[in-house]
Every structure is written in C-alpha cells, then in structure tokens.
Amino acid sequence: MNINKIIALAVTSLLAVGAGAAPKKKAPKVRKSIASATVGLPVEQRVDSLIKLMTLDEKIGQLVQYTGTGYNPDRAGAIKAGKVGSLLNEIDPETVNKLQYEAVENSRLGIPLVFARDVIHGFKTIFPIPLGQAASWNPDVVREGSRVSADEASSAGIRWTFSPMVDIARDARWGRIAEGYGEDPYLTSVMGVAAVEGYQGDDLTRTNTMAACVKHFAGYGFAEGGRDYNTTWINDGLLYDVVLPPFKAGADAGAATFMCSFNDIDGIPSSGNRRLLRDILRDQWGWDGLMVSDWGSMNQMIPHGFAKDAKDAALLGALAGVDMDMENHLYDNELKALVESGQVTMEDIDAMVRNVLRLKFRLGLFENPYVDLKTANRFYTPANLDAARRAAEESAILLKNNGILPVAADGRKILVTGPMADAQHDQNGTWCFDMEKAHTVTPLTSLREIFGNNVIYEPGLTFSRDTSAEGISRAVAAAEKADVIICFVGEEAVLSGEAHSRADISLPGAQSDMLRQLKATGKPVVTVVMTGRPMTIADEVALTDATLYNFHPGTMGGPAIANLLTGKVNPSGKLPVSMAKMVGQMPLYYARKATGRPHNEANEVLINDIPLEAAQTSTGCDSYYIDAGDRPAFPFGFGLSYTNFSYGSPTLSSDRMTADGSITVTCPVTNTGKREGAEVVQLYVRDLVGSRARPVRELKGFEKATLAPGETRDVTFTLPASALAFYTINNRTEVEPGDFNLWVSPDAASGTPVTFSVTE
Ligand code: BGC
C-alpha cells in the first residue's frame, strides 16, 4: 500500500466521521491504515513496513513523550502533525479517545499514541506500597495487585505503567525504598517478575493489560547516603550480583519497557550510559523493548556535568540507547539537527523508532486504539477491594506479641488512638495520584464495625508530625476508660517516596512520647505502625505489648488491620528489609561481607558498659558499633504469627553437585501452635571461599506454607548450582567450585547450617 492510498483512506474515513469531531460517548471506529493492511503479519514485519513510510519528522515524533495537558488545539495540532508518540498523565477516557482520534484519524500515518501513567500500587483501588507487597513474600499478591491495577487503569485508557521499580534499597533514609521490593535481589526478582506478569498478562494485546516498565535502570537505590538522585558507588561485583539481577529477570519475563535512572554510576549518568543501555541490556541480554528516559533525566546530564548543552544531552541519550524522551524536550528540539549533521544516523533513529512501534503493535493499539467507553472506569469492584484487603493482610508483619493479640470483641473497651488510626489519605502511601480518600477504609471505621460502642476514639495527635502535648493528654485521659489501647503511629504518605528522603527515620513528631505516656497508664498498649520505610522503632517495640508493622496498606488497610488485630486473620508477613536500631547503621542489609574482623557478639561491650579509661583495645578490635552493636533490631525475613513454627534439620539429596547440576533440599516445618498459620520458609546459602569474598548469607529460595495446627510439612527446594554463580575474579558471572553453608530458616539471622560442595 502506498502513501497516497493511506491518505485517501484517511480522507474517506474523515468524511465518514466528520473532521476533528471525535464521537463523545462511543469509541470511534478505527480507519483502515497501513497497520490494518499488515494485520496477521509478524510484529517485526509490521514495524518494517510502517517505518519505510515515515519521514524523519514523523520518526522523531514517535520518540517524544509529553505530559498531559488535556484536549486543546495546541496538543491536537501536534498530534495531527505526527509530533507526539506518547502522552503520560491523561486519565480521562473521553479525553484519551479524543486525543487518540487525532493520532489515528488525523495524522498522516495514523499511528496511535500510547498513554502512560505511574500506576505504582493501584490505580483507584490502592494496594499496599510495593515494599508492603514484598512483605507478603507471596508473588501471587503482587501478580494479582498488578492485574487489578492494569484492569482499572486500562479502563481509563492507560496502557503503559511505569512500574515495577526493582531498585534494591539498603538505606532506609532513601524515600523511594517504599516503591521497591526491599534489600534483596532474589526476593526483588521474584516480585518484579510477578508484577510484570500481572500487568501484561499472557496476551498484551488484550485491552485490559498494561505494558510494564522495569525501572530505574540502574543503581538508583544506591544513592549515596540515601539522598535521592545522588551519586552511587557501584563496583562491577555489586552491579552484576545485586543491582542487575532483578532487571535481568524482568527482561527475561518479557517486560515491554524499561526506564533509565537519574543517578550516575562512576560518573556516568544512566541516560548516557551506553554500557548499561546497549552493551548489557540489548547485546548481552537480547532485550528488544522500549527504553524511556526518566522525567527530564537526559536534560539533567547538564547539571550532572556530563553534557555541555541540550544538543549534547540529546546526542548522548540517543547514542546511549534512550528511545523515548520523557519531558526532556530534547529529541523534539535537537534530534533533527543531529541527524542532519550526521552525528546521529538514520539507522540509529530507525532502531529507536522500531522499539516504540514494536510496543504499540505488541499492545494491539493499531487494532484497538480507543477506550471502550461502555466499559470504561471499572473501579472498586468487590473483587478488587477483596484482593486489596487480602494483600494488606498478607503484608502485615507482627514484630512482637506478648499475648495481648489477638484482641477479641468480648466487651472490653478499646481506645483507638494515634495519628494513623483514621488517616484516609496517609494510609495509602506514596504514588497515589488517582486515589480517592472517600473510598479508603481506615482502621477506626473497621474497628468500630467490630467493637461497636466499645471503641473509644481519641486521636491524640492528628498527623504524624504533630507535637501537641494537649492532644497527648486527651489520649492519656481517654485511656483511663479503656481496657486495651491500640495506638496507630507511623509516617504520613508524603514522608516517603520520590524526593522524600529522611536523615532521621524514627517516628516523627511526638508519637514516641505519646506511646510512652500511654504505656505509663499501665494499660496494655498495642502499637500499629503504618509507614513508607523500615523505621528505627526498637525502643517503641520494647516499650509496648505488641507491634503490628504495616507498610502503607492502601484502600483496604482498615479491614485488613482489624482482621489481623482481632485474629480473624493470622499475620504472615515477613520483613523484606532489615530494620535498624539506629539510623547510623545505614546502609544495613543481611547479605553483607564478613570483613576480616567479623564481630564476636559473645564478647560485645556496648558503650554504657565500657569502664572509665578503658584501654583502647579492651572492647575487641572487630567490626561493630560500640553503641548499636552489629545486628539490626529485626532481621531480614523476620515476622511472627499467632501460632509457632519449628524447623527440623534440612536434608540434601546429595552433599555435592557439579557446576551444571542441582540438589534438592528438604526441611520439615511444624506448626506447633493451636491455630492455622502461614510460614515463609527461607533458603539461604553462603559460599565459604570465593575468588572474591562472598556475602555471609544469600537468599536463594522461599516458600510460604500454610500449616494446620500440629501439621508437619516437608518443604522442598531445588537449588541449581547456577543460582550460586557470581561475578568472579575473571570478571564474568560463573559458578566457582567450593564449599557452601546452607540454612533453611525463618529469617536471615537464625538456623543451623548444613554444608555441601560444588565440584569441578
Ligand atoms: C520518577 C519515575 C516516574 C516518572 C514519571 C520520575 O520523577 O523517577 O519513577 O515514573 O517521574 O512520573
């Protein structure tokens, strides 16, 4: 089909529909275009046939993504002229259809737009923040949450989400720790893949799916000191062993898009990092998706001190491998001149455009560019709300329980207090652009439903940073009338997330003081935390009788927490991050190196026990803080239940395997308590001697097993030797023969190891 034909077809359809008049209530019909002429052909062929027809301006247009400004003459004109490839942040389906109409019916080639949005942990029905979803240690929770997100957001016209974030985060000061799956590359890989599967489904052309975007490529979570956007120090061992595996897993799972990160590694900002974007991602991993810049990240190579000016930044981005320009205004302004001067070749441009068109074909946008307005805005269905509640239930971590929990509705008076008890906005956490407060159910509402008039509500503090002494006095006075105090503390949504790093990660405001004063009443105090990060709350946990820790739980946080507190649901979440005693322990993670002087805890002397004028070496010369010791307050993988579990000794199918072999590991786990419960059984290894020193433990598997009271179950893992590969002294990822320790344990700090070896 030649271009005249296409134009003729366009004219015919324009006459049929009426120029520029996108039908309001009904999705317009899709005209016959070059794309429909190629229906049924493989995507690559469709891309090729389309690209042959495109002018340079049209090609550049496909590489440009702008933020939404609604439907207006300027935007409509740019779309008609083929100058826009994608829009983010348009969320009204009728507007989406009107804009799409300009692209499909009124641009020369009729290439549809792809509409994008940050749908990070739900669109309208909000699920727990990703860190909370990781605490479920159940990939089904992530998959289902992502599927629901895709269904809701696509019903508003969004077919591309900027999620999942798979940045490993080992510094809780970094506000964006909330958005990822924690400190561990294995857990993050499993959860990242589940998110990709949930968003994309098994057929991305279905109109209720979204393209996933694995971000931020790469190393963003290692921002120095947890300060957002900061430089990183990432050597190749850390890069290949820790930073990249979740991205590789996402690429292998078929993630349609990636986003590059803001940070530099070794002085090279990701938007200009050819090694990452091309050599590793495309050449080594064979990924063929679309790489979008982060918002303005190419431009930011100028303040980084890496690009001289806008033209230079565009050149660096294009050559490094950024296909789409998100709000940099570089490709639209600079790319044409760079092609004309020969600095960027037409082959470079075609490769970039191919990646964009491939996405649009994969999404089926040429066939189904419009939102079906008859089924638009599918939000808050009972099934979606149920899924969000279950996710919040599975994500809660019981840190302590002296027996006060669960609290039965047995006539006791319950004081519900604290700034997070009825925080419809804040319990949803960061990245909730589309959340509607009115749909959020708080713990106060849910507890009132269960305990009725036995609930006494006195917030004390009205927001997490509140320091009101009078407020605390009111809560303390109310406690006199109560049998049990449930105090909801934490962080407001705005205290975590992008650009919200904190140097102090304790409870803000006067919340700790409030807990102390409540405890001084002599009444039992249950602390419920809702937060965006692992906080330094060891003292508060020690002080109070029970602590239920929730990363911001979302729309259904209230019913979920009420079900957990009252025992309808048994807590089963485990920490996806280590929790520090003091912020100075950051960065903190279990998979650390041993050092040449590992800490001998048996001889630990802490600051208040050091005698006056003690000798310099009297505390031992090993690696620990004299004030914080060497351990976290709560280790990675930790979480309690209303029942108890005991672990037998793991048995191995063999105590040796070859570098291409595998072993099975079986461990009996028993529910020794009186009620059913789910336990996250974790498999760790340590490579005892390596050509580079290896971490003291690394997670290699986990299974969440639900056990009846008294039940013993053999939990079995397959451990392939390939899972033991690391970036060796030969500067490649490979398995080294040698001896290993192996644990099957309830967290990263317990268990007794057995040994095995990998032979030549
Ligand atoms: C964030 C990305 C996000 C983008 C678009 C940036 O500031 O770093 O994660 O997807 O904005 O909103």
GROMACS .gro file of C-alpha atoms and ligand atoms in nm, residues 65 88-89 117-118 120 161-163 165 176 179 213 215-216 220 228-229 259-260 262 293-296 326 431 433 498, ligand 1:
model
   41
   65GLN     CA    1   0.650   1.171   2.525
   88LEU     CA    2   0.161   1.047   3.019
   89ASN     CA    3  -0.087   1.157   3.281
  117ARG     CA    4   0.084   0.676   3.393
  118ASP     CA    5   0.256   0.595   3.720
  120ILE     CA    6   0.256   0.202   4.112
  161THR     CA    7   0.254   0.187   3.363
  162PHE     CA    8   0.590   0.299   3.498
  163SER     CA    9   0.618   0.002   3.729
  165MET     CA   10   1.054  -0.045   4.045
  176ARG     CA   11   1.194   0.553   4.742
  179GLU     CA   12   0.847   0.180   4.592
  213CYS     CA   13   0.821  -0.065   3.279
  215LYS     CA   14   1.285   0.081   3.645
  216HIS     CA   15   1.513   0.258   3.723
  220TYR     CA   16   1.926   0.431   4.170
  228ASP     CA   17   1.755   1.096   4.637
  229TYR     CA   18   1.908   1.145   4.291
  259MET     CA   19   1.317   0.327   3.228
  260CYS     CA   20   1.668   0.452   3.285
  262PHE     CA   21   1.857   0.959   3.728
  293SER     CA   22   1.416   0.825   2.988
  294ASP     CA   23   1.312   0.922   3.335
  295TRP     CA   24   1.137   1.258   3.359
  296GLY     CA   25   1.392   1.507   3.229
  326MET     CA   26   1.001   1.179   2.865
  431TRP     CA   27   0.240   0.745   4.444
  433PHE     CA   28  -0.217   1.018   4.212
  498GLU     CA   29   1.048   1.028   4.550
  761BGC     C1   30   1.020   0.917   3.855
  761BGC     C2   31   0.973   0.798   3.777
  761BGC     C3   32   0.835   0.822   3.724
  761BGC     C4   33   0.838   0.947   3.637
  761BGC     C5   34   0.708   0.980   3.570
  761BGC     C6   35   1.003   1.047   3.778
  761BGC     O1   36   1.027   1.157   3.858
  761BGC     O2   37   1.155   0.899   3.891
  761BGC     O3   38   0.977   0.684   3.859
  761BGC     O4   39   0.790   0.712   3.651
  761BGC     O5   40   0.875   1.056   3.720
  761BGC     O6   41   0.616   1.031   3.655
   0.00000   0.00000   0.00000
